[in-house]
PDB file of C-alpha atoms in Angstrom:
ATOM      1  CA  MET A 124       0.000   0.000   0.000  1.00  0.00           C
ATOM      2  CA  ASN A 125       2.945   2.349   0.566  1.00  0.00           C
ATOM      3  CA  GLN A 126       3.706   2.188  -3.154  1.00  0.00           C
ATOM      4  CA  ILE A 127       0.241   3.373  -4.242  1.00  0.00           C
ATOM      5  CA  PRO A 128       1.331   7.038  -4.686  1.00  0.00           C
ATOM      6  CA  LEU A 129       4.218   5.832  -6.855  1.00  0.00           C
ATOM      7  CA  TYR A 130       1.824   3.946  -9.119  1.00  0.00           C
ATOM      8  CA  ALA A 131      -0.337   7.060  -9.355  1.00  0.00           C
ATOM      9  CA  LEU A 132       2.726   8.973 -10.539  1.00  0.00           C
ATOM     10  CA  LEU A 133       3.411   6.186 -13.040  1.00  0.00           C
ATOM     11  CA  GLY A 134      -0.098   6.630 -14.433  1.00  0.00           C
ATOM     12  CA  MET A 135       0.422  10.359 -14.885  1.00  0.00           C
ATOM     13  CA  ILE A 136       3.768   9.893 -16.625  1.00  0.00           C
ATOM     14  CA  CYS A 137       2.274   7.234 -18.912  1.00  0.00           C
ATOM     15  CA  ALA A 138      -0.513   9.673 -19.805  1.00  0.00           C
ATOM     16  CA  ALA A 139       1.909  12.495 -20.600  1.00  0.00           C
ATOM     17  CA  SER A 140       4.133  10.154 -22.611  1.00  0.00           C
ATOM     18  CA  GLY A 141       1.108   8.783 -24.434  1.00  0.00           C
ATOM     19  CA  VAL A 142      -0.118  12.212 -25.481  1.00  0.00           C
ATOM     20  CA  GLY A 143       3.402  13.038 -26.662  1.00  0.00           C
ATOM     21  CA  PHE A 144       3.580   9.822 -28.678  1.00  0.00           C
ATOM     22  CA  ILE A 145       0.185  10.483 -30.277  1.00  0.00           C
ATOM     23  CA  TRP A 146       1.307  13.981 -31.270  1.00  0.00           C
ATOM     24  CA  LEU A 147       4.660  12.751 -32.615  1.00  0.00           C
ATOM     25  CA  TYR A 148       3.104   9.910 -34.590  1.00  0.00           C
ATOM     26  CA  GLY A 149       0.286  12.068 -35.968  1.00  0.00           C
ATOM     27  CA  SER A 150       2.523  14.965 -36.984  1.00  0.00           C
ATOM     28  CA  THR A 151       5.009  12.629 -38.677  1.00  0.00           C
ATOM     29  CA  GLU A 152       2.209  10.938 -40.609  1.00  0.00           C
ATOM     30  CA  ARG A 153       0.793  14.280 -41.747  1.00  0.00           C
ATOM     31  CA  ARG A 154       4.186  15.527 -42.919  1.00  0.00           C
ATOM     32  CA  PHE A 155       4.831  12.399 -44.956  1.00  0.00           C
ATOM     33  CA  SER A 156       1.333  12.570 -46.459  1.00  0.00           C
ATOM     34  CA  ARG A 157       2.116  16.052 -47.820  1.00  0.00           C
ATOM     35  CA  LEU A 158       5.139  14.796 -49.736  1.00  0.00           C
ATOM     36  CA  LYS A 159       4.387  14.399 -53.442  1.00  0.00           C
ATOM     37  CA  LEU A 160       6.402  11.214 -53.742  1.00  0.00           C
ATOM     38  CA  PRO A 161       5.639   7.569 -54.571  1.00  0.00           C
ATOM     39  CA  ILE A 162       4.704   5.524 -51.516  1.00  0.00           C
ATOM     40  CA  ALA A 163       7.752   3.291 -51.960  1.00  0.00           C
ATOM     41  CA  LEU A 164      10.046   6.315 -51.753  1.00  0.00           C
ATOM     42  CA  LYS A 165       8.231   7.621 -48.682  1.00  0.00           C
ATOM     43  CA  VAL A 166       8.704   4.283 -46.940  1.00  0.00           C
ATOM     44  CA  ALA A 167      12.375   4.297 -47.923  1.00  0.00           C
ATOM     45  CA  LEU A 168      12.801   7.778 -46.434  1.00  0.00           C
ATOM     46  CA  GLY A 169      11.074   6.665 -43.242  1.00  0.00           C
ATOM     47  CA  GLY A 170      13.357   3.651 -42.994  1.00  0.00           C
ATOM     48  CA  LEU A 171      16.413   5.820 -43.622  1.00  0.00           C
ATOM     49  CA  ALA A 172      15.378   8.256 -40.894  1.00  0.00           C
ATOM     50  CA  SER A 173      14.738   5.404 -38.444  1.00  0.00           C
ATOM     51  CA  SER A 174      18.111   3.846 -39.251  1.00  0.00           C
ATOM     52  CA  ALA A 175      19.865   7.176 -38.709  1.00  0.00           C
ATOM     53  CA  VAL A 176      18.289   7.515 -35.256  1.00  0.00           C
ATOM     54  CA  VAL A 177      19.256   3.960 -34.298  1.00  0.00           C
ATOM     55  CA  LEU A 178      22.849   4.323 -35.507  1.00  0.00           C
ATOM     56  CA  ALA A 179      23.270   7.680 -33.769  1.00  0.00           C
ATOM     57  CA  THR A 180      21.942   6.196 -30.537  1.00  0.00           C
ATOM     58  CA  TRP A 181      24.214   3.168 -30.808  1.00  0.00           C
ATOM     59  CA  PHE A 182      27.416   5.156 -31.324  1.00  0.00           C
ATOM     60  CA  LEU A 183      26.618   7.883 -28.793  1.00  0.00           C
ATOM     61  CA  LEU A 184      25.894   5.537 -25.896  1.00  0.00           C
ATOM     62  CA  PRO A 185      28.682   4.107 -23.720  1.00  0.00           C
ATOM     63  CA  GLU A 186      29.845   0.572 -24.378  1.00  0.00           C
ATOM     64  CA  GLY A 187      27.463  -2.006 -22.930  1.00  0.00           C
ATOM     65  CA  ASN A 188      24.481   0.373 -22.745  1.00  0.00           C
ATOM     66  CA  HIS A 189      22.841  -0.121 -26.120  1.00  0.00           C
ATOM     67  CA  PHE A 190      19.334  -0.865 -24.880  1.00  0.00           C
ATOM     68  CA  ALA A 191      17.977   2.252 -26.558  1.00  0.00           C
ATOM     69  CA  ALA A 192      19.148   1.197 -30.003  1.00  0.00           C
ATOM     70  CA  LEU A 193      18.262  -2.473 -29.619  1.00  0.00           C
ATOM     71  CA  ALA A 194      14.782  -1.713 -28.279  1.00  0.00           C
ATOM     72  CA  SER A 195      13.987   0.350 -31.352  1.00  0.00           C
ATOM     73  CA  VAL A 196      14.996  -2.008 -34.166  1.00  0.00           C
ATOM     74  CA  ASN A 197      13.213  -5.223 -33.212  1.00  0.00           C
ATOM     75  CA  VAL A 198       9.799  -6.208 -31.901  1.00  0.00           C
ATOM     76  CA  GLY A 199      10.961  -5.718 -28.321  1.00  0.00           C
ATOM     77  CA  TYR A 200       9.027  -8.564 -26.729  1.00  0.00           C
ATOM     78  CA  GLY A 201      12.286 -10.033 -25.462  1.00  0.00           C
ATOM     79  CA  PHE A 202      12.856  -6.888 -23.434  1.00  0.00           C
ATOM     80  CA  VAL A 203       9.260  -6.992 -22.186  1.00  0.00           C
ATOM     81  CA  GLN A 204       9.721 -10.576 -21.031  1.00  0.00           C
ATOM     82  CA  ALA A 205      12.988  -9.712 -19.285  1.00  0.00           C
ATOM     83  CA  ALA A 206      11.325  -6.735 -17.576  1.00  0.00           C
ATOM     84  CA  MET A 207       8.393  -8.876 -16.388  1.00  0.00           C
ATOM     85  CA  LEU A 208      10.779 -11.480 -14.980  1.00  0.00           C
ATOM     86  CA  GLY A 209      12.779  -8.826 -13.127  1.00  0.00           C
ATOM     87  CA  GLN A 210      15.932  -9.457 -15.154  1.00  0.00           C
ATOM     88  CA  ILE A 211      16.532  -5.814 -16.110  1.00  0.00           C
ATOM     89  CA  GLY A 212      19.290  -4.564 -13.863  1.00  0.00           C
ATOM     90  CA  ALA A 213      18.925  -7.484 -11.471  1.00  0.00           C
ATOM     91  CA  GLY A 214      21.572  -7.017  -8.804  1.00  0.00           C
ATOM     92  CA  SER A 215      23.240  -4.079 -10.583  1.00  0.00           C
ATOM     93  CA  LEU A 216      20.627  -1.394 -11.203  1.00  0.00           C
ATOM     94  CA  THR A 217      22.612   1.797 -11.818  1.00  0.00           C
ATOM     95  CA  PHE A 218      21.647   5.359 -12.612  1.00  0.00           C
ATOM     96  CA  ILE A 219      23.247   5.088 -16.071  1.00  0.00           C
ATOM     97  CA  LEU A 220      21.126   2.023 -16.875  1.00  0.00           C
ATOM     98  CA  VAL A 221      17.967   3.840 -15.787  1.00  0.00           C
ATOM     99  CA  ILE A 222      18.836   6.833 -17.982  1.00  0.00           C
ATOM    100  CA  VAL A 223      19.429   4.510 -20.942  1.00  0.00           C
ATOM    101  CA  LEU A 224      16.037   2.895 -20.353  1.00  0.00           C
ATOM    102  CA  GLY A 225      14.446   6.337 -20.353  1.00  0.00           C
ATOM    103  CA  LEU A 226      16.231   7.235 -23.580  1.00  0.00           C
ATOM    104  CA  SER A 227      14.891   4.020 -25.094  1.00  0.00           C
ATOM    105  CA  VAL A 228      11.362   5.389 -24.673  1.00  0.00           C
ATOM    106  CA  LEU A 229      12.094   8.386 -26.877  1.00  0.00           C
ATOM    107  CA  VAL A 230      14.058   6.391 -29.454  1.00  0.00           C
ATOM    108  CA  ARG A 231      11.288   3.805 -29.797  1.00  0.00           C
ATOM    109  CA  MET A 232       8.645   6.502 -30.243  1.00  0.00           C
ATOM    110  CA  VAL A 233      10.681   8.311 -32.900  1.00  0.00           C
ATOM    111  CA  THR A 234      11.567   5.212 -34.935  1.00  0.00           C
ATOM    112  CA  THR A 235       7.984   3.935 -34.820  1.00  0.00           C
ATOM    113  CA  SER A 236       6.659   7.310 -35.943  1.00  0.00           C
ATOM    114  CA  PHE A 237       9.073   7.359 -38.888  1.00  0.00           C
ATOM    115  CA  THR A 238       8.280   3.765 -39.841  1.00  0.00           C
ATOM    116  CA  ILE A 239       4.479   3.844 -39.682  1.00  0.00           C
ATOM    117  CA  GLY A 240       4.095   7.534 -40.453  1.00  0.00           C
ATOM    118  CA  SER A 241       5.898   7.082 -43.756  1.00  0.00           C
ATOM    119  CA  GLY A 242       3.578   4.256 -44.755  1.00  0.00           C
ATOM    120  CA  GLY A 243       5.720   1.357 -43.618  1.00  0.00           C
ATOM    121  CA  SER A 244       4.442  -1.824 -42.049  1.00  0.00           C
ATOM    122  CA  ALA A 245       4.558  -2.033 -38.259  1.00  0.00           C
ATOM    123  CA  GLY A 246       2.232  -2.396 -35.303  1.00  0.00           C
ATOM    124  CA  LEU A 247       1.153   0.125 -32.702  1.00  0.00           C
ATOM    125  CA  PHE A 248       0.208  -2.445 -30.068  1.00  0.00           C
ATOM    126  CA  GLY A 249       3.674  -3.970 -29.867  1.00  0.00           C
ATOM    127  CA  THR A 250       5.331  -0.574 -29.708  1.00  0.00           C
ATOM    128  CA  SER A 251       2.907   0.618 -27.040  1.00  0.00           C
ATOM    129  CA  VAL A 252       3.615  -2.418 -24.876  1.00  0.00           C
ATOM    130  CA  VAL A 253       7.381  -2.018 -25.232  1.00  0.00           C
ATOM    131  CA  VAL A 254       7.271   1.731 -24.551  1.00  0.00           C
ATOM    132  CA  GLY A 255       5.060   1.184 -21.511  1.00  0.00           C
ATOM    133  CA  ALA A 256       7.439  -1.446 -20.165  1.00  0.00           C
ATOM    134  CA  LEU A 257      10.366   0.924 -20.702  1.00  0.00           C
ATOM    135  CA  ILE A 258       8.548   3.713 -18.863  1.00  0.00           C
ATOM    136  CA  GLY A 259       7.648   1.397 -15.997  1.00  0.00           C
ATOM    137  CA  SER A 260      11.187   0.024 -15.749  1.00  0.00           C
ATOM    138  CA  THR A 261      12.669   3.524 -15.857  1.00  0.00           C
ATOM    139  CA  LEU A 262      10.406   4.899 -13.165  1.00  0.00           C
ATOM    140  CA  GLY A 263      10.675   1.752 -11.057  1.00  0.00           C
ATOM    141  CA  GLY A 264      14.463   1.948 -11.335  1.00  0.00           C
ATOM    142  CA  LEU A 265      14.479   5.576 -10.215  1.00  0.00           C
ATOM    143  CA  PHE A 266      12.218   4.723  -7.289  1.00  0.00           C
ATOM    144  CA  HIS A 267      14.607   1.930  -6.289  1.00  0.00           C
ATOM    145  CA  LEU A 268      17.628   4.240  -6.447  1.00  0.00           C
ATOM    146  CA  TRP A 269      15.899   7.033  -4.513  1.00  0.00           C
ATOM    147  CA  LEU A 270      13.703   4.937  -2.183  1.00  0.00           C
ATOM    148  CA  PRO A 271      15.464   1.572  -1.790  1.00  0.00           C
ATOM    149  CA  ALA A 272      13.595   0.774   1.420  1.00  0.00           C
ATOM    150  CA  LEU A 273      10.258   1.150  -0.365  1.00  0.00           C
ATOM    151  CA  VAL A 274      11.020  -0.252  -3.837  1.00  0.00           C
ATOM    152  CA  SER A 275      13.295  -3.265  -4.247  1.00  0.00           C
ATOM    153  CA  VAL A 276      14.821  -4.519  -7.492  1.00  0.00           C
ATOM    154  CA  PRO A 277      12.104  -7.223  -7.907  1.00  0.00           C
ATOM    155  CA  ASP A 278       9.461  -4.491  -7.553  1.00  0.00           C
ATOM    156  CA  VAL A 279      10.756  -2.906 -10.757  1.00  0.00           C
ATOM    157  CA  ALA A 280       9.157  -5.796 -12.663  1.00  0.00           C
ATOM    158  CA  ALA A 281       5.763  -4.868 -11.215  1.00  0.00           C
ATOM    159  CA  PHE A 282       6.203  -1.273 -12.367  1.00  0.00           C
ATOM    160  CA  ALA A 283       7.092  -2.559 -15.846  1.00  0.00           C
ATOM    161  CA  ILE A 284       3.876  -4.609 -16.051  1.00  0.00           C
ATOM    162  CA  VAL A 285       1.657  -1.795 -14.809  1.00  0.00           C
ATOM    163  CA  GLY A 286       3.521   0.702 -16.988  1.00  0.00           C
ATOM    164  CA  MET A 287       2.983  -1.190 -20.228  1.00  0.00           C
ATOM    165  CA  MET A 288      -0.737  -1.607 -19.580  1.00  0.00           C
ATOM    166  CA  SER A 289      -1.228   1.963 -18.335  1.00  0.00           C
ATOM    167  CA  PHE A 290       0.455   3.393 -21.412  1.00  0.00           C
ATOM    168  CA  PHE A 291      -1.503   1.265 -23.870  1.00  0.00           C
ATOM    169  CA  GLY A 292      -4.751   1.580 -21.923  1.00  0.00           C
ATOM    170  CA  GLY A 293      -4.481   5.356 -22.003  1.00  0.00           C
ATOM    171  CA  ILE A 294      -3.768   5.801 -25.700  1.00  0.00           C
ATOM    172  CA  SER A 295      -6.078   3.004 -26.877  1.00  0.00           C
ATOM    173  CA  LYS A 296      -8.958   4.011 -24.569  1.00  0.00           C
ATOM    174  CA  ALA A 297      -9.389   0.372 -23.513  1.00  0.00           C
ATOM    175  CA  PRO A 298      -8.866   0.413 -19.723  1.00  0.00           C
ATOM    176  CA  LEU A 299     -10.915  -2.677 -18.867  1.00  0.00           C
ATOM    177  CA  ALA A 300      -9.180  -4.867 -21.443  1.00  0.00           C
ATOM    178  CA  VAL A 301      -5.690  -3.979 -20.221  1.00  0.00           C
ATOM    179  CA  LEU A 302      -6.762  -4.462 -16.596  1.00  0.00           C
ATOM    180  CA  VAL A 303      -7.590  -8.070 -17.411  1.00  0.00           C
ATOM    181  CA  MET A 304      -4.195  -8.372 -19.106  1.00  0.00           C
ATOM    182  CA  VAL A 305      -2.462  -7.180 -15.923  1.00  0.00           C
ATOM    183  CA  VAL A 306      -4.121  -9.959 -13.926  1.00  0.00           C
ATOM    184  CA  GLU A 307      -3.052 -12.500 -16.550  1.00  0.00           C
ATOM    185  CA  MET A 308       0.540 -11.241 -16.633  1.00  0.00           C
ATOM    186  CA  ALA A 309       0.885 -11.092 -12.852  1.00  0.00           C
ATOM    187  CA  GLY A 310      -0.653 -14.540 -12.435  1.00  0.00           C
ATOM    188  CA  GLY A 311      -3.016 -13.230  -9.755  1.00  0.00           C
ATOM    189  CA  TYR A 312      -4.619 -10.160  -8.248  1.00  0.00           C
ATOM    190  CA  VAL A 313      -1.608  -8.789  -6.395  1.00  0.00           C
ATOM    191  CA  LEU A 314      -1.225  -5.883  -8.853  1.00  0.00           C
ATOM    192  CA  LEU A 315      -4.945  -5.286  -9.386  1.00  0.00           C
ATOM    193  CA  LEU A 316      -5.307  -2.274  -7.073  1.00  0.00           C
ATOM    194  CA  PRO A 317      -2.208  -0.319  -8.215  1.00  0.00           C
ATOM    195  CA  ALA A 318      -2.981  -1.225 -11.832  1.00  0.00           C
ATOM    196  CA  MET A 319      -6.556   0.046 -11.511  1.00  0.00           C
ATOM    197  CA  LEU A 320      -5.280   3.354 -10.161  1.00  0.00           C
ATOM    198  CA  ALA A 321      -2.506   3.836 -12.734  1.00  0.00           C
ATOM    199  CA  ILE A 322      -4.662   2.766 -15.688  1.00  0.00           C
ATOM    200  CA  PHE A 323      -7.573   4.984 -14.640  1.00  0.00           C
ATOM    201  CA  ILE A 324      -5.268   7.993 -14.251  1.00  0.00           C
ATOM    202  CA  ALA A 325      -3.667   7.345 -17.654  1.00  0.00           C
ATOM    203  CA  TYR A 326      -7.091   6.879 -19.259  1.00  0.00           C
ATOM    204  CA  ALA A 327      -8.568  10.022 -17.713  1.00  0.00           C
ATOM    205  CA  ALA A 328      -5.500  12.223 -18.183  1.00  0.00           C
ATOM    206  CA  THR A 329      -5.173  11.459 -21.898  1.00  0.00           C
ATOM    207  CA  GLY A 330      -8.678  12.843 -22.411  1.00  0.00           C
ATOM    208  CA  ARG A 331      -9.867  12.531 -25.998  1.00  0.00           C
ATOM    209  CA  HIS A 332      -6.412  11.756 -27.348  1.00  0.00           C
ATOM    210  CA  HIS A 333      -6.108   8.250 -28.796  1.00  0.00           C
ATOM    211  CA  ILE A 334      -3.663   6.511 -31.090  1.00  0.00           C
ATOM    212  CA  TYR A 335      -6.172   4.943 -33.492  1.00  0.00           C
ATOM    213  CA  SER A 336      -7.472   7.572 -35.908  1.00  0.00           C
ATOM    214  CA  ALA A 337     -10.521   5.507 -36.902  1.00  0.00           C
ATOM    215  CA  GLN A 338     -11.649   5.022 -33.311  1.00  0.00           C
ATOM    216  CA  VAL A 339     -15.051   6.590 -32.571  1.00  0.00           C
ATOM    217  CA  ALA A 340     -15.718   8.699 -29.485  1.00  0.00           C
ATOM    218  CA  ASN A 341     -18.449   6.455 -28.037  1.00  0.00           C
ATOM    219  CA  ARG A 342     -21.056   3.838 -28.951  1.00  0.00           C
ATOM    220  CA  LEU A 343     -23.475   6.468 -30.189  1.00  0.00           C
ATOM    221  CA  ALA A 344     -20.957   7.346 -32.895  1.00  0.00           C
ATOM    222  CA  SER A 345     -20.219   3.714 -33.750  1.00  0.00           C
ATOM    223  CA  PRO A 346     -21.997   2.316 -36.838  1.00  0.00           C
ATOM    224  CA  ALA A 347     -21.465  -1.178 -35.451  1.00  0.00           C
ATOM    225  CA  HIS A 348     -23.600  -0.419 -32.372  1.00  0.00           C
ATOM    226  CA  ARG A 349     -26.320   1.808 -33.801  1.00  0.00           C
ATOM    227  CA  GLU A 350     -28.706  -1.049 -34.527  1.00  0.00           C
ATOM    228  CA  GLU A 351     -28.198  -2.408 -31.020  1.00  0.00           C
ATOM    229  CA  LEU A 352     -29.056   0.980 -29.523  1.00  0.00           C
ATOM    230  CA  ARG A 353     -32.103   1.380 -31.738  1.00  0.00           C
ATOM    231  CA  ALA A 354     -33.358  -2.061 -30.745  1.00  0.00           C
ATOM    232  CA  TRP A 355     -32.835  -1.243 -27.080  1.00  0.00           C
ATOM    233  CA  LEU A 356     -34.738   2.057 -27.380  1.00  0.00           C
ATOM    234  CA  ARG A 357     -37.774   0.459 -29.043  1.00  0.00           C
TER     235      ARG A 357
END
C-alpha cells in the first residue's frame, strides 16, 4: 500500500508520454502525407530516418548500454519478457542504466513514428507495450535508487507490467481490457489495485487523445452499435 502514490505517478507519466507519442506519430504521418512522392520512396525515407536515429543512438551511448538502439529495431518482446521477470538490472541497477532505459522510450517513439508515419508496415500495439514497459522500468528503477527501502529490485518488474498496460490503456482508450491483461501477466490479483489506479489515471488524463485515428468517441458514434441501440430504445 505504501507504493500506491508511486503507481499514481506512473499513471500520470504514462498519460503524458502517451499524449506526446500520439502527437509525434500524428505529426510525422501528416508531414509524410504532404510529400508528393511515390509511396515506396516515402517508406524508404522513413526507414532511412529510423536507421539514422538507431545508428546515432548506438554510437553515442557508452559501451554495454545499447538498450535504446536495440529496443527500437526489433519487436521488443524479449525486453518486455525480461522486464516482467525482473531481469533488467537485477543485482546491478545503476543510474546510467535507468537513464538509458528512459532514452529508449524516446528512441522507440521516434523510430515507430518514422516507420508507420511514412507508410511502412509495423504495429502500434507492440510498440505501445514495449514503450510502456520501458517507462515502468525507468520509473521503477528511479524509485529503487531514490527509495530503496520502499522499492526493491524485484518491484521494478511490477512497475514494468503496470507501466505497459497503463500506457496502452491510455492511448487506446481500452482500460478494462488492459486491466484483465495485468491480472493474466501477474498470475493473480496482487497488482490489481495499483494497476486500476494507474490505468484509470492514464485513461482520464489522456482525455480525448487516442492513437487509433478511426476510433469513434463512443457507442453512439459507432456504426457497429447503432442497430443495437435502436433495438434497445424500441
